[in-house]
Tab-separated table of C-alpha atoms and ligand atoms in Angstrom:
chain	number	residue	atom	x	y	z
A	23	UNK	CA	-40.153	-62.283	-19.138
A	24	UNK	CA	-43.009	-63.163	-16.891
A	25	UNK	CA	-42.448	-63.277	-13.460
A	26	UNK	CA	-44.416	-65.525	-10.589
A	27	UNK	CA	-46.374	-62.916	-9.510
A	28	UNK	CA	-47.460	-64.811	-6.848
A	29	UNK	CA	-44.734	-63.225	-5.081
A	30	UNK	CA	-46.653	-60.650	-4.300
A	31	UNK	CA	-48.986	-62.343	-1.849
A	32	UNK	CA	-45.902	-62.822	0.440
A	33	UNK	CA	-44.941	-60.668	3.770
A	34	UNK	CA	-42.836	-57.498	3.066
A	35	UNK	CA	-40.150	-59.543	4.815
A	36	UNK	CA	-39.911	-63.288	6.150
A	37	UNK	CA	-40.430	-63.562	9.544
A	38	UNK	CA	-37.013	-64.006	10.697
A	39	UNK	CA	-35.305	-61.600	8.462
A	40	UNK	CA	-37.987	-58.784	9.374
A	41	UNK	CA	-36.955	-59.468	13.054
A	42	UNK	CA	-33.485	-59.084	11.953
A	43	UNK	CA	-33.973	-56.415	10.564
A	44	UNK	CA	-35.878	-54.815	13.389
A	45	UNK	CA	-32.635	-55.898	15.627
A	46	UNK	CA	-30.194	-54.343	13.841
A	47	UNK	CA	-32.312	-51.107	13.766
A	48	UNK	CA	-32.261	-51.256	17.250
A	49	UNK	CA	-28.651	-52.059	17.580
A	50	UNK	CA	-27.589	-49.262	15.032
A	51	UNK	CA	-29.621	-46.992	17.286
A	52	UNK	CA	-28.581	-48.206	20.763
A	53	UNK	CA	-25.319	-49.632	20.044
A	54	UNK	CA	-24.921	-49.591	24.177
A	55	UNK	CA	-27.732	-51.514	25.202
A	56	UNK	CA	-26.864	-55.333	25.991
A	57	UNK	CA	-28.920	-56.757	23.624
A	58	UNK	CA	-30.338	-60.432	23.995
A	59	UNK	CA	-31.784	-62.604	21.449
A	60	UNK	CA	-34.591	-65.220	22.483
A	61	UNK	CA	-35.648	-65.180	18.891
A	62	UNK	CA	-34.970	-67.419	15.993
A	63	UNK	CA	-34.351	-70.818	16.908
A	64	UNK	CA	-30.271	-70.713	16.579
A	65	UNK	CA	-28.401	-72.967	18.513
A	66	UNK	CA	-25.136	-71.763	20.993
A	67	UNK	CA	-23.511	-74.750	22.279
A	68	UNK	CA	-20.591	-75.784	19.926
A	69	UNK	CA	-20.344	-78.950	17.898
A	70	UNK	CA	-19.853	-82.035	19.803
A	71	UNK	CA	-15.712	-82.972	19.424
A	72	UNK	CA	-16.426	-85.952	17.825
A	73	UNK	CA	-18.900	-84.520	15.110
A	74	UNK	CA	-16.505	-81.657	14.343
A	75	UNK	CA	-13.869	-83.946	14.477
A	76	UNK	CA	-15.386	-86.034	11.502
A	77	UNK	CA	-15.982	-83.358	9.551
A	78	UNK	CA	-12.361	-82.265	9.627
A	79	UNK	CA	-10.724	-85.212	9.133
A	80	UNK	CA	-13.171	-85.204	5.942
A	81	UNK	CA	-11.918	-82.002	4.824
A	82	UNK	CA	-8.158	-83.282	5.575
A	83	UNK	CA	-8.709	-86.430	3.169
A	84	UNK	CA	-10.218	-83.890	0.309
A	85	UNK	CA	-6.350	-82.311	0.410
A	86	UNK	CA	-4.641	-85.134	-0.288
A	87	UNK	CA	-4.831	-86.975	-4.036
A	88	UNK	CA	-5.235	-90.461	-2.628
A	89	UNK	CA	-8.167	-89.584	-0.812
A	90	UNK	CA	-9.455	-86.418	-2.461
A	91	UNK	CA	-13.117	-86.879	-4.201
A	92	UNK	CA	-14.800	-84.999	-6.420
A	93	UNK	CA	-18.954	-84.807	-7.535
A	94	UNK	CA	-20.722	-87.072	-4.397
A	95	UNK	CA	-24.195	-89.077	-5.178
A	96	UNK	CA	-26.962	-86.437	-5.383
A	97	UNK	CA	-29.313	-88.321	-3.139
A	98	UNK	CA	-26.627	-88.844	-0.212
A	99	UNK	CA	-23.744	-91.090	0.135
A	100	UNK	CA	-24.618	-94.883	1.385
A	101	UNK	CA	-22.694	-94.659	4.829
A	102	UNK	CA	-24.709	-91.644	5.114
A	103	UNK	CA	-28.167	-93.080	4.305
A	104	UNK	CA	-27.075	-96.127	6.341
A	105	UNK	CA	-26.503	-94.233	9.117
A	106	UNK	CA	-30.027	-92.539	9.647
A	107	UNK	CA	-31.494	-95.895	8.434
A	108	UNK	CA	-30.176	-97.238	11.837
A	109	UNK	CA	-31.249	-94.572	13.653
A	110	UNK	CA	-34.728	-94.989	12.430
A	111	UNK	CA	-34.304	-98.475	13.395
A	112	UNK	CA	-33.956	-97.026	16.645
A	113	UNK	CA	-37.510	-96.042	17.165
A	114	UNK	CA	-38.403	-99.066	15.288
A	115	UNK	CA	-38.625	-97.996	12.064
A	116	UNK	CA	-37.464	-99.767	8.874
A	117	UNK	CA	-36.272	-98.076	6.220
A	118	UNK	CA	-34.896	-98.841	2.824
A	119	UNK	CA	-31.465	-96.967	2.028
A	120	UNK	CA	-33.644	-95.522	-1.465
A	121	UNK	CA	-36.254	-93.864	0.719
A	122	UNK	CA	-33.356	-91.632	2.412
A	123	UNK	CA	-31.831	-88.640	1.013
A	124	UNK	CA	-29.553	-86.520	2.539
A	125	UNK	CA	-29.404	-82.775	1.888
A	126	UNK	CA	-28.593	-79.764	3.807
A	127	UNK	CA	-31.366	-79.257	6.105
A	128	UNK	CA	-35.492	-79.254	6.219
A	129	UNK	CA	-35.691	-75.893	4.884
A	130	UNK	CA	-34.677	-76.679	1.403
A	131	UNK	CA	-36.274	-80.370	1.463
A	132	UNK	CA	-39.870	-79.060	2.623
A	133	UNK	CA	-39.345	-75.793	0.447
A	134	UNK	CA	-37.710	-78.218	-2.607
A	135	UNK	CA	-40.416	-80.822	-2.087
A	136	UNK	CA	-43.473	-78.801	-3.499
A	137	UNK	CA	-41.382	-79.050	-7.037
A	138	UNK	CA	-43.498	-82.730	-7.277
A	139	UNK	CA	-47.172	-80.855	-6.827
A	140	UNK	CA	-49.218	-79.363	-9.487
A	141	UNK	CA	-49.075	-75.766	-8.986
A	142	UNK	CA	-52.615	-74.240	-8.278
A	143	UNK	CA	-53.984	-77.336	-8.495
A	144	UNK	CA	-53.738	-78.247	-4.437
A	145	UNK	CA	-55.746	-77.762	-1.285
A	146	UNK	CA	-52.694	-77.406	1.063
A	147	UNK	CA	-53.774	-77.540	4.975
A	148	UNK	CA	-51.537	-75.421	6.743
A	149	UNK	CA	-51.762	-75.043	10.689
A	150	UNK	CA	-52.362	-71.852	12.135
A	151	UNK	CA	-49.762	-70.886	14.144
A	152	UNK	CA	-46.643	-72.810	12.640
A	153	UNK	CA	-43.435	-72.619	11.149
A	154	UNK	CA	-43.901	-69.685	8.237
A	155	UNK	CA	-41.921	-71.662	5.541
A	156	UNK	CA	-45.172	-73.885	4.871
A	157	UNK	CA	-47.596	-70.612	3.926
A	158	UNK	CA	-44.814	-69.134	1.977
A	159	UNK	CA	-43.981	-72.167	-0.367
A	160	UNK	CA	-47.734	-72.553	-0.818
A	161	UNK	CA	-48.416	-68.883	-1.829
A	162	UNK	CA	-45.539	-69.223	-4.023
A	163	UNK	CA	-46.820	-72.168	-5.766
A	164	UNK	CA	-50.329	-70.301	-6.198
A	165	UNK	CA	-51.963	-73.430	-4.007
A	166	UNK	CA	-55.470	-73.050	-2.348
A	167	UNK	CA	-54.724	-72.852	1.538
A	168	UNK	CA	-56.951	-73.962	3.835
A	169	UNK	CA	-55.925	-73.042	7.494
A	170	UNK	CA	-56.150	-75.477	11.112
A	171	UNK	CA	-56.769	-73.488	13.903
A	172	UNK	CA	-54.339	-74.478	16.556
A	173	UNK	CA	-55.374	-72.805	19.697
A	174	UNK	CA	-55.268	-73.270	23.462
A	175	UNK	CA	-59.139	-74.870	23.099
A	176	UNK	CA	-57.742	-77.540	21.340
A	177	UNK	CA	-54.205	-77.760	22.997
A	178	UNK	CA	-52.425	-76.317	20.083
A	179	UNK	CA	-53.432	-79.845	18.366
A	180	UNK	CA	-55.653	-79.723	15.568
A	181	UNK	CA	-57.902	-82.885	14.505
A	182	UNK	CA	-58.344	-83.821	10.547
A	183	UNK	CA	-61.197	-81.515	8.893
A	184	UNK	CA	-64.412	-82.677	7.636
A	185	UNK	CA	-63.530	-81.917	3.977
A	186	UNK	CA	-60.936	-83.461	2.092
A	187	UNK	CA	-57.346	-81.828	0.968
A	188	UNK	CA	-54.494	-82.862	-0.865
A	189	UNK	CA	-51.477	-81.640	1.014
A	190	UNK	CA	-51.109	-81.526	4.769
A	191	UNK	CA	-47.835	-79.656	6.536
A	192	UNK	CA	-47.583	-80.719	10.107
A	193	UNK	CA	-44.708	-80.041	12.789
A	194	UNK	CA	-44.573	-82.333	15.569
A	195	UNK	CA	-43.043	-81.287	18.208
A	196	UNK	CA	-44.784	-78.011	16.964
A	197	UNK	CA	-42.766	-74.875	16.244
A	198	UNK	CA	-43.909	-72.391	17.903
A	199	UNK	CA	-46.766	-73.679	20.115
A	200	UNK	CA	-44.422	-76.887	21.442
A	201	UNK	CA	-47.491	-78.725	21.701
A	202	UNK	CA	-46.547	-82.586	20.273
A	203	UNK	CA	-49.430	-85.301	18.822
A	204	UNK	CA	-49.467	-88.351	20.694
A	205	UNK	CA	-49.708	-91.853	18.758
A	206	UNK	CA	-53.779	-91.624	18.801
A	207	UNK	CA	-54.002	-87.699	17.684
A	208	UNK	CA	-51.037	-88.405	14.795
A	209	UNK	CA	-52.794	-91.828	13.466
A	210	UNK	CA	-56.183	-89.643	12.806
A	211	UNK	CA	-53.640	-87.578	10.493
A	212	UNK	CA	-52.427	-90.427	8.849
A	213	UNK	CA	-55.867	-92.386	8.334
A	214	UNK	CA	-57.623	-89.200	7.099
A	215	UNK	CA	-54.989	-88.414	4.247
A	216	UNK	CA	-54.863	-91.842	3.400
A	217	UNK	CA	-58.668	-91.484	3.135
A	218	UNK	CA	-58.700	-88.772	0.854
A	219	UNK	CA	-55.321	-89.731	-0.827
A	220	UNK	CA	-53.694	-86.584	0.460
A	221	UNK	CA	-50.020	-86.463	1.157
A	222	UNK	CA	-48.495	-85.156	4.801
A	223	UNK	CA	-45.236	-83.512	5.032
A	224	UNK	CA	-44.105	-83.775	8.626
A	225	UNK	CA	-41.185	-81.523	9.771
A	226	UNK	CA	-39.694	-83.844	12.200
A	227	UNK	CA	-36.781	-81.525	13.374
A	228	UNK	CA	-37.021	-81.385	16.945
A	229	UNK	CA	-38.329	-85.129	17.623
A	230	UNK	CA	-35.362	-85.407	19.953
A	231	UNK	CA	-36.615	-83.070	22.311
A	232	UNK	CA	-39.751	-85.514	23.086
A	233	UNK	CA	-39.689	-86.700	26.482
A	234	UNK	CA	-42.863	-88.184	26.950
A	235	UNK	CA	-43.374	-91.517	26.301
A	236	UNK	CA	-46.763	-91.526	24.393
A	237	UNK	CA	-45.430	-89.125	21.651
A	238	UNK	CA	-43.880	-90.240	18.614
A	239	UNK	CA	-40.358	-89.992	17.293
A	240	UNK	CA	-41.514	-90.484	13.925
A	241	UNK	CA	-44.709	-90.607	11.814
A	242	UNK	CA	-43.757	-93.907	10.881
A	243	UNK	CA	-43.721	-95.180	13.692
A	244	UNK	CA	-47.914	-95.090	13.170
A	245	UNK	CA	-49.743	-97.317	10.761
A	246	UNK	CA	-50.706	-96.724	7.527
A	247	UNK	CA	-48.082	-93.708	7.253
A	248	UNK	CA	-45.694	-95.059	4.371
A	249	UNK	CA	-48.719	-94.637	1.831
A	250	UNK	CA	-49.099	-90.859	3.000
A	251	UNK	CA	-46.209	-89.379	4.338
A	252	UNK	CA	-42.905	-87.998	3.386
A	253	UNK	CA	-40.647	-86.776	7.102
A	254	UNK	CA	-37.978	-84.427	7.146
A	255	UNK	CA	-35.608	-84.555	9.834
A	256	UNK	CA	-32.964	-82.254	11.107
A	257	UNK	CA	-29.590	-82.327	12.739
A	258	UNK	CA	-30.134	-78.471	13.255
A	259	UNK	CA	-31.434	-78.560	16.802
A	260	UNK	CA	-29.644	-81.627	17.900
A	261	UNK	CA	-25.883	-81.925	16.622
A	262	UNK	CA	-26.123	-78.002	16.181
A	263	UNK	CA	-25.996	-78.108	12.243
A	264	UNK	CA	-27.990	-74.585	11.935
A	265	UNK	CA	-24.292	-73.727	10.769
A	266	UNK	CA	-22.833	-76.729	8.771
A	267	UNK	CA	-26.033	-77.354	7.562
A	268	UNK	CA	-27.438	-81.158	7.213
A	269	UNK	CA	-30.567	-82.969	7.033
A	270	UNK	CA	-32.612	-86.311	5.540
A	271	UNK	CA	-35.911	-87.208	3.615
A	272	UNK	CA	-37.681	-89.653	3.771
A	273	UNK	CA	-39.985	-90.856	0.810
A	274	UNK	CA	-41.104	-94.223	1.383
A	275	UNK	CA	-41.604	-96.534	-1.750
A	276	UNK	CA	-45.287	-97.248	-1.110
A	277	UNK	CA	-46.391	-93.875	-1.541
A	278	UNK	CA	-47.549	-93.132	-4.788
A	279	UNK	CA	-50.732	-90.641	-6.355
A	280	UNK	CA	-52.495	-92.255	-8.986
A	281	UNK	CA	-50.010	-95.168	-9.321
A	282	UNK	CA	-46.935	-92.747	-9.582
A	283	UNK	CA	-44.181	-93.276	-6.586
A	284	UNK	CA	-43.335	-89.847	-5.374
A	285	UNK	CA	-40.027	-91.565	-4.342
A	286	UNK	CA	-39.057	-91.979	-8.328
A	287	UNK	CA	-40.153	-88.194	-8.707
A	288	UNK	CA	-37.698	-86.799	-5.705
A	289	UNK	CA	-34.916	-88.978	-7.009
A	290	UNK	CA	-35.770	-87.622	-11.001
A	291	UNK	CA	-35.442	-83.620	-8.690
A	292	UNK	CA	-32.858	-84.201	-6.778
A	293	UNK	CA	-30.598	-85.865	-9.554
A	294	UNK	CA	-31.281	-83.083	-11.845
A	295	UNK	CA	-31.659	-79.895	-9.404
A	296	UNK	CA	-29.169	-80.939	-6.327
A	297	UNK	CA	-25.627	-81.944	-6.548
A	298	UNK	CA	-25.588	-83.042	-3.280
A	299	UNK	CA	-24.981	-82.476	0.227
A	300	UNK	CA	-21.036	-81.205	0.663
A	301	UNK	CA	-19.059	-84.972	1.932
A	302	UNK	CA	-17.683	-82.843	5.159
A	303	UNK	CA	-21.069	-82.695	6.486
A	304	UNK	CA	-22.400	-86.096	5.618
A	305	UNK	CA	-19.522	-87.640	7.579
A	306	UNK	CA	-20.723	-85.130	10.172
A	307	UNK	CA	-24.577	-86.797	10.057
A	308	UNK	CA	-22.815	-90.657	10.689
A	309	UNK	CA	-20.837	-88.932	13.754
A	310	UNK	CA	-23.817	-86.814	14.662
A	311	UNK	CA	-25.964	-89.845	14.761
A	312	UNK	CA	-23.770	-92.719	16.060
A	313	UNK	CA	-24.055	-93.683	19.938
A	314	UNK	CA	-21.359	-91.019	20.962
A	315	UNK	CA	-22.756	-88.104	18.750
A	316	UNK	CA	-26.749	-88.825	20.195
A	317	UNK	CA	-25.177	-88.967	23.891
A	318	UNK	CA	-23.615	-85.349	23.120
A	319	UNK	CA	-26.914	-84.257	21.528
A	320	UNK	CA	-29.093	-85.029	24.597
A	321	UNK	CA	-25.885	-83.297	26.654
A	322	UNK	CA	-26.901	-80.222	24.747
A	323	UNK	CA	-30.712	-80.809	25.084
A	324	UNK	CA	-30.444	-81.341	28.334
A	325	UNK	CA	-28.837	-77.686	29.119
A	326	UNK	CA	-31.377	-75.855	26.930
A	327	UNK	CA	-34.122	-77.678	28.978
A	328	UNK	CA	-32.287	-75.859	31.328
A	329	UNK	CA	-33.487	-72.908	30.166
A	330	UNK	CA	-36.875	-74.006	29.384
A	331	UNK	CA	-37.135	-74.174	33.527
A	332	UNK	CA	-35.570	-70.240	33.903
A	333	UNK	CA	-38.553	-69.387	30.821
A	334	UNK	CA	-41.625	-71.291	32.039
A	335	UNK	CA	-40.705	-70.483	36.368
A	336	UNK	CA	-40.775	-66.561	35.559
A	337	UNK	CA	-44.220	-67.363	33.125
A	338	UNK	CA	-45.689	-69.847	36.159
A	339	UNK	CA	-44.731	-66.937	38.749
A	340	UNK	CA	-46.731	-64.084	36.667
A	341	UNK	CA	-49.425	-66.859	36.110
A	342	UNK	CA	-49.065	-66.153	32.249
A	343	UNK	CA	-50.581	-68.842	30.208
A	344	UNK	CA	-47.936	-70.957	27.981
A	345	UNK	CA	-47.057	-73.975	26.195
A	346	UNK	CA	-44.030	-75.725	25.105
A	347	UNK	CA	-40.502	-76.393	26.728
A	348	UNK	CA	-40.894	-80.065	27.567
A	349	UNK	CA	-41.211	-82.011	24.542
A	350	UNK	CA	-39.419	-78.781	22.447
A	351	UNK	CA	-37.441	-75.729	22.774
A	352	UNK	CA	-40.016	-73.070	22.422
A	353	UNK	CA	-41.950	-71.260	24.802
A	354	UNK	CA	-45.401	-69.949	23.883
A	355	UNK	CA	-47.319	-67.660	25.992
A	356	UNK	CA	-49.916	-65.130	25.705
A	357	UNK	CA	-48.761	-61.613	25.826
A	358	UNK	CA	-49.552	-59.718	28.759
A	359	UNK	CA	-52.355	-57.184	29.271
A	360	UNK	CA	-53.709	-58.591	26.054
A	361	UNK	CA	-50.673	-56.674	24.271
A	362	UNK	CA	-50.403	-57.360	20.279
A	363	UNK	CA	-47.932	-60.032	19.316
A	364	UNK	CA	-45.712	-57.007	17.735
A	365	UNK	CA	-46.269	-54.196	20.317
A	366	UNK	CA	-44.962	-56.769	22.868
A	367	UNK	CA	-41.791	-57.748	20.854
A	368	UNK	CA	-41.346	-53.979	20.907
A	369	UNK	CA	-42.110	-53.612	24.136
A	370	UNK	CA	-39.418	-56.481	25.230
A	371	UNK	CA	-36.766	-54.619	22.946
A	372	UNK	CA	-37.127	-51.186	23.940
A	373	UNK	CA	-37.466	-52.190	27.592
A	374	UNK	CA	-35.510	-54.538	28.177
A	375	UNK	CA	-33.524	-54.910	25.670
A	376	UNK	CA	-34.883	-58.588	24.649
A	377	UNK	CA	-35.141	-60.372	20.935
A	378	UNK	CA	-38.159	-62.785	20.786
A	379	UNK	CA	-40.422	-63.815	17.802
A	380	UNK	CA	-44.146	-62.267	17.775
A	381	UNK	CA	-46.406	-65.201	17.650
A	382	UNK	CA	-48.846	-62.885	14.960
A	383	UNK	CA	-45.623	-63.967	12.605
A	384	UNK	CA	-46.608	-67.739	12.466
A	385	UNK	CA	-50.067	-67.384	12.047
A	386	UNK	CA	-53.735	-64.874	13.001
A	387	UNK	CA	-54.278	-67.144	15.322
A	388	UNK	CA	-50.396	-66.722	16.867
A	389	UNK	CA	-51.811	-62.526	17.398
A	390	UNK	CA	-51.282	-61.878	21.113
A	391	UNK	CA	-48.711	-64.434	22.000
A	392	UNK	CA	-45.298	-64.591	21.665
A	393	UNK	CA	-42.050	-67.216	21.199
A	394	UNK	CA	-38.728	-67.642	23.266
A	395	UNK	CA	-36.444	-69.643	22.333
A	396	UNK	CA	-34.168	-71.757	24.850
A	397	UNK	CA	-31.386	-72.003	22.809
A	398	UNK	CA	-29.177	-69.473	23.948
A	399	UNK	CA	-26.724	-69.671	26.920
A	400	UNK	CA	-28.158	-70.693	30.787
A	401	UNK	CA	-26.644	-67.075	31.734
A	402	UNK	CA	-28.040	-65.042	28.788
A	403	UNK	CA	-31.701	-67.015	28.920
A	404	UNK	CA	-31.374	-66.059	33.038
A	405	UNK	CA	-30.254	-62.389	32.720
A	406	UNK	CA	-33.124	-62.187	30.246
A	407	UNK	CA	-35.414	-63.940	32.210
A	408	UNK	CA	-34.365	-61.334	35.656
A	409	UNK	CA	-35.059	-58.391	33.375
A	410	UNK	CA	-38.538	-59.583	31.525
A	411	UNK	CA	-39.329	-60.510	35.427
A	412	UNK	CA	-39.146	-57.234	36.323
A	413	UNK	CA	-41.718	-55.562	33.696
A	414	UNK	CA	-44.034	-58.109	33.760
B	796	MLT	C1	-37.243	-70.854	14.108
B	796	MLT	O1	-36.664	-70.031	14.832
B	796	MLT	O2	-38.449	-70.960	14.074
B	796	MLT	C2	-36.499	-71.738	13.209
B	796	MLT	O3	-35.743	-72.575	13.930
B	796	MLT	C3	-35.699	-71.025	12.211
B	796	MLT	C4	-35.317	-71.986	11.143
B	796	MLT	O4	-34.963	-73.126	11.417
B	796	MLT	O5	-35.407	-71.589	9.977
């Protein structure tokens, strides 16, 4: 057999499984010490009632002959598809059911998506820091990767390059940096890859989060984005889904390289790679996303944003430069005393007995700061917060 040895251009470890692993070392070692994790992005408040709710009355009507079902539509039932249609609609946005598919989360989707791309063929633009899925998949696929520097000289926002590229991976609200484009800063994305024909892939997951008014909720909400874009959203972060797993794709009809619509070539992968996302948790996405399930979802915003406030008044107090928390729920910051992203993470464990993410993980340009997350509990993200207080 012959392997992809492009494999071995990868980390040892993924980011978040080498911080696993680095926890459980830890834990194994110091099975005492109350251990809190401000590190990956994993929700703690439970599932809204109503959303876990639909998704066991769906698993009720699967015992029962009359109302049992067996294979689902690969691309994601209609109700489904309806369902984030109208929220789209929402922020303004039409959408065809056919440019929708529903799968089980952005991970796969963004990961899955690169099966439509010539392998070695394409100059991928990949932001530096950002969300390490985007460097892996590219490295896999033996692409040439050009880096964006996204640093605190240009607000964690990067502008278009002066050379042309064929695929672009941005996340808006940005994990890690939690820097978001605004309408003016995204529609420079979208005009330069439709100048140069490229394609962006925009990881839409934590759009709820945006409070400001001048940032979008969805790349298509700009001009000129249905002939270059392809979003993946996320009810991760909002419904808290990192569990049940669910998310959507969308592929509008207009976009098409060299005549061929990418939509056609998702459907022809999905139909033949993907059986579907389970029924359960598609009847979880309509409650997740109808009026009830969005009020819970900015309930549960709303207290992490609570601990966005605990995060950024402890960073304000030791006047330590950061980003993030308003429009997201990631805190970025710069280490202190110039520390190394890793020596810091080891620094927080040993110490005080905190879990974040090194920022060197996302990125060069990510060396020296560091991640929290504000998705754990108000009194966890405090008791942490008291403790990194006291050896900063
Ligand atoms: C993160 O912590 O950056 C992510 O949320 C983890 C993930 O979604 O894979």
């Amino acid at each position: 057999m012959k392997l992809n040895k492009n494999y071995s251009k990868l980390e040892e470890n993924y980011l978040f499984t080498e911080i696993a692993l680095r926890t459980k070392k830890f834990i194994d070692a110091n099975p005492q010490k109350p251990l809190i994790k401000l590190g990956i992005g994993d929700v703690t408040l439970p599932l809204p009632a109503l959303v876990a709710d639909a998704i066991i009355n769906a698993f009720e009507e699967l015992k029962h002959a009359e109302t049992f079902r067996g294979y689902g539509p690969e691309l994601g039932y209609g109700f489904a598809k309806n369902a984030v249609a109208q929220y789209y609609k929402s922020y303004g946005v039409e959408l065809q059911l056919d440019e929708i598919t529903v799968g089980d989360g952005i991970g796969s989707d963004i990961a899955n998506i690169t099966d439509l791309f010539e392998k070695g063929a394409n100059t991928v633009l990949v932001p530096d820091p950002v969300y390490p899925l985007y460097k892996a998949t590219s490295l896999m696929d033996n692409q040439k990767i050009e880096y964006i520097a996204c640093t605190a000289e240009n607000d964690f926002l990067p502008s278009p390059p002066n050379f042309p590229s064929d695929m672009i991976y941005l996340c808006s609200p940005n994990n890690p940096t939690g820097a978001s484009f605004n309408f003016e800063q995204l529609k420079r994305w979208v005009d330069y890859a439709n100048s140069c024909g490229a394609v962006i892939l925009y990881d839409n997951a934590y759009e709820r989060f945006i409070e400001e008014s001048d940032k979008p909720h969805s790349i298509f909400q700009i001009e000129g984005a249905k002939t270059c874009a392809i979003e993946f959203g996320s009810l991760s972060k909002t419904a808290g889904f990192t569990c049940v797993r669910a998310g959507y794709t969308v592929v509008p009809f207009e976009l098409k390289s060299d005549g061929v619509p990418l939509n056609r070539m998702w459907q022809q992968r999905q139909t033949t790679k993907y059986n579907g996302a389970p029924y359960p948790q598609q009847r979880g996405v309509v409650a997740a996303l109808s009026k009830e399930g969005l009020a819970a979802a900015d309930k549960n915003i709303a207290e992490y944003k609570k601990n966005s406030t605990l995060i950024t008044n402890v960073l304000k107090e030791k006047n330590i430069f950061y980003s993030g928390g308003t429009n997201s729920p990631y805190i970025w910051f710069k280490c202190p005393n110039n520390m190394g992203s890793w020596e810091f993470f080891d620094f927080l464990l040993n110490e005080v007995y905190v879990v974040g993410t090194p920022g060197v993980g996302f990125g060069a340009n990510g060396e020296n700061y560091f991640r929290l997350t504000t998705f754990n509990t108000y009194e966890n993200t405090k008791e942490a917060m008291e403790r990194i207080r006291g050896i900063l």
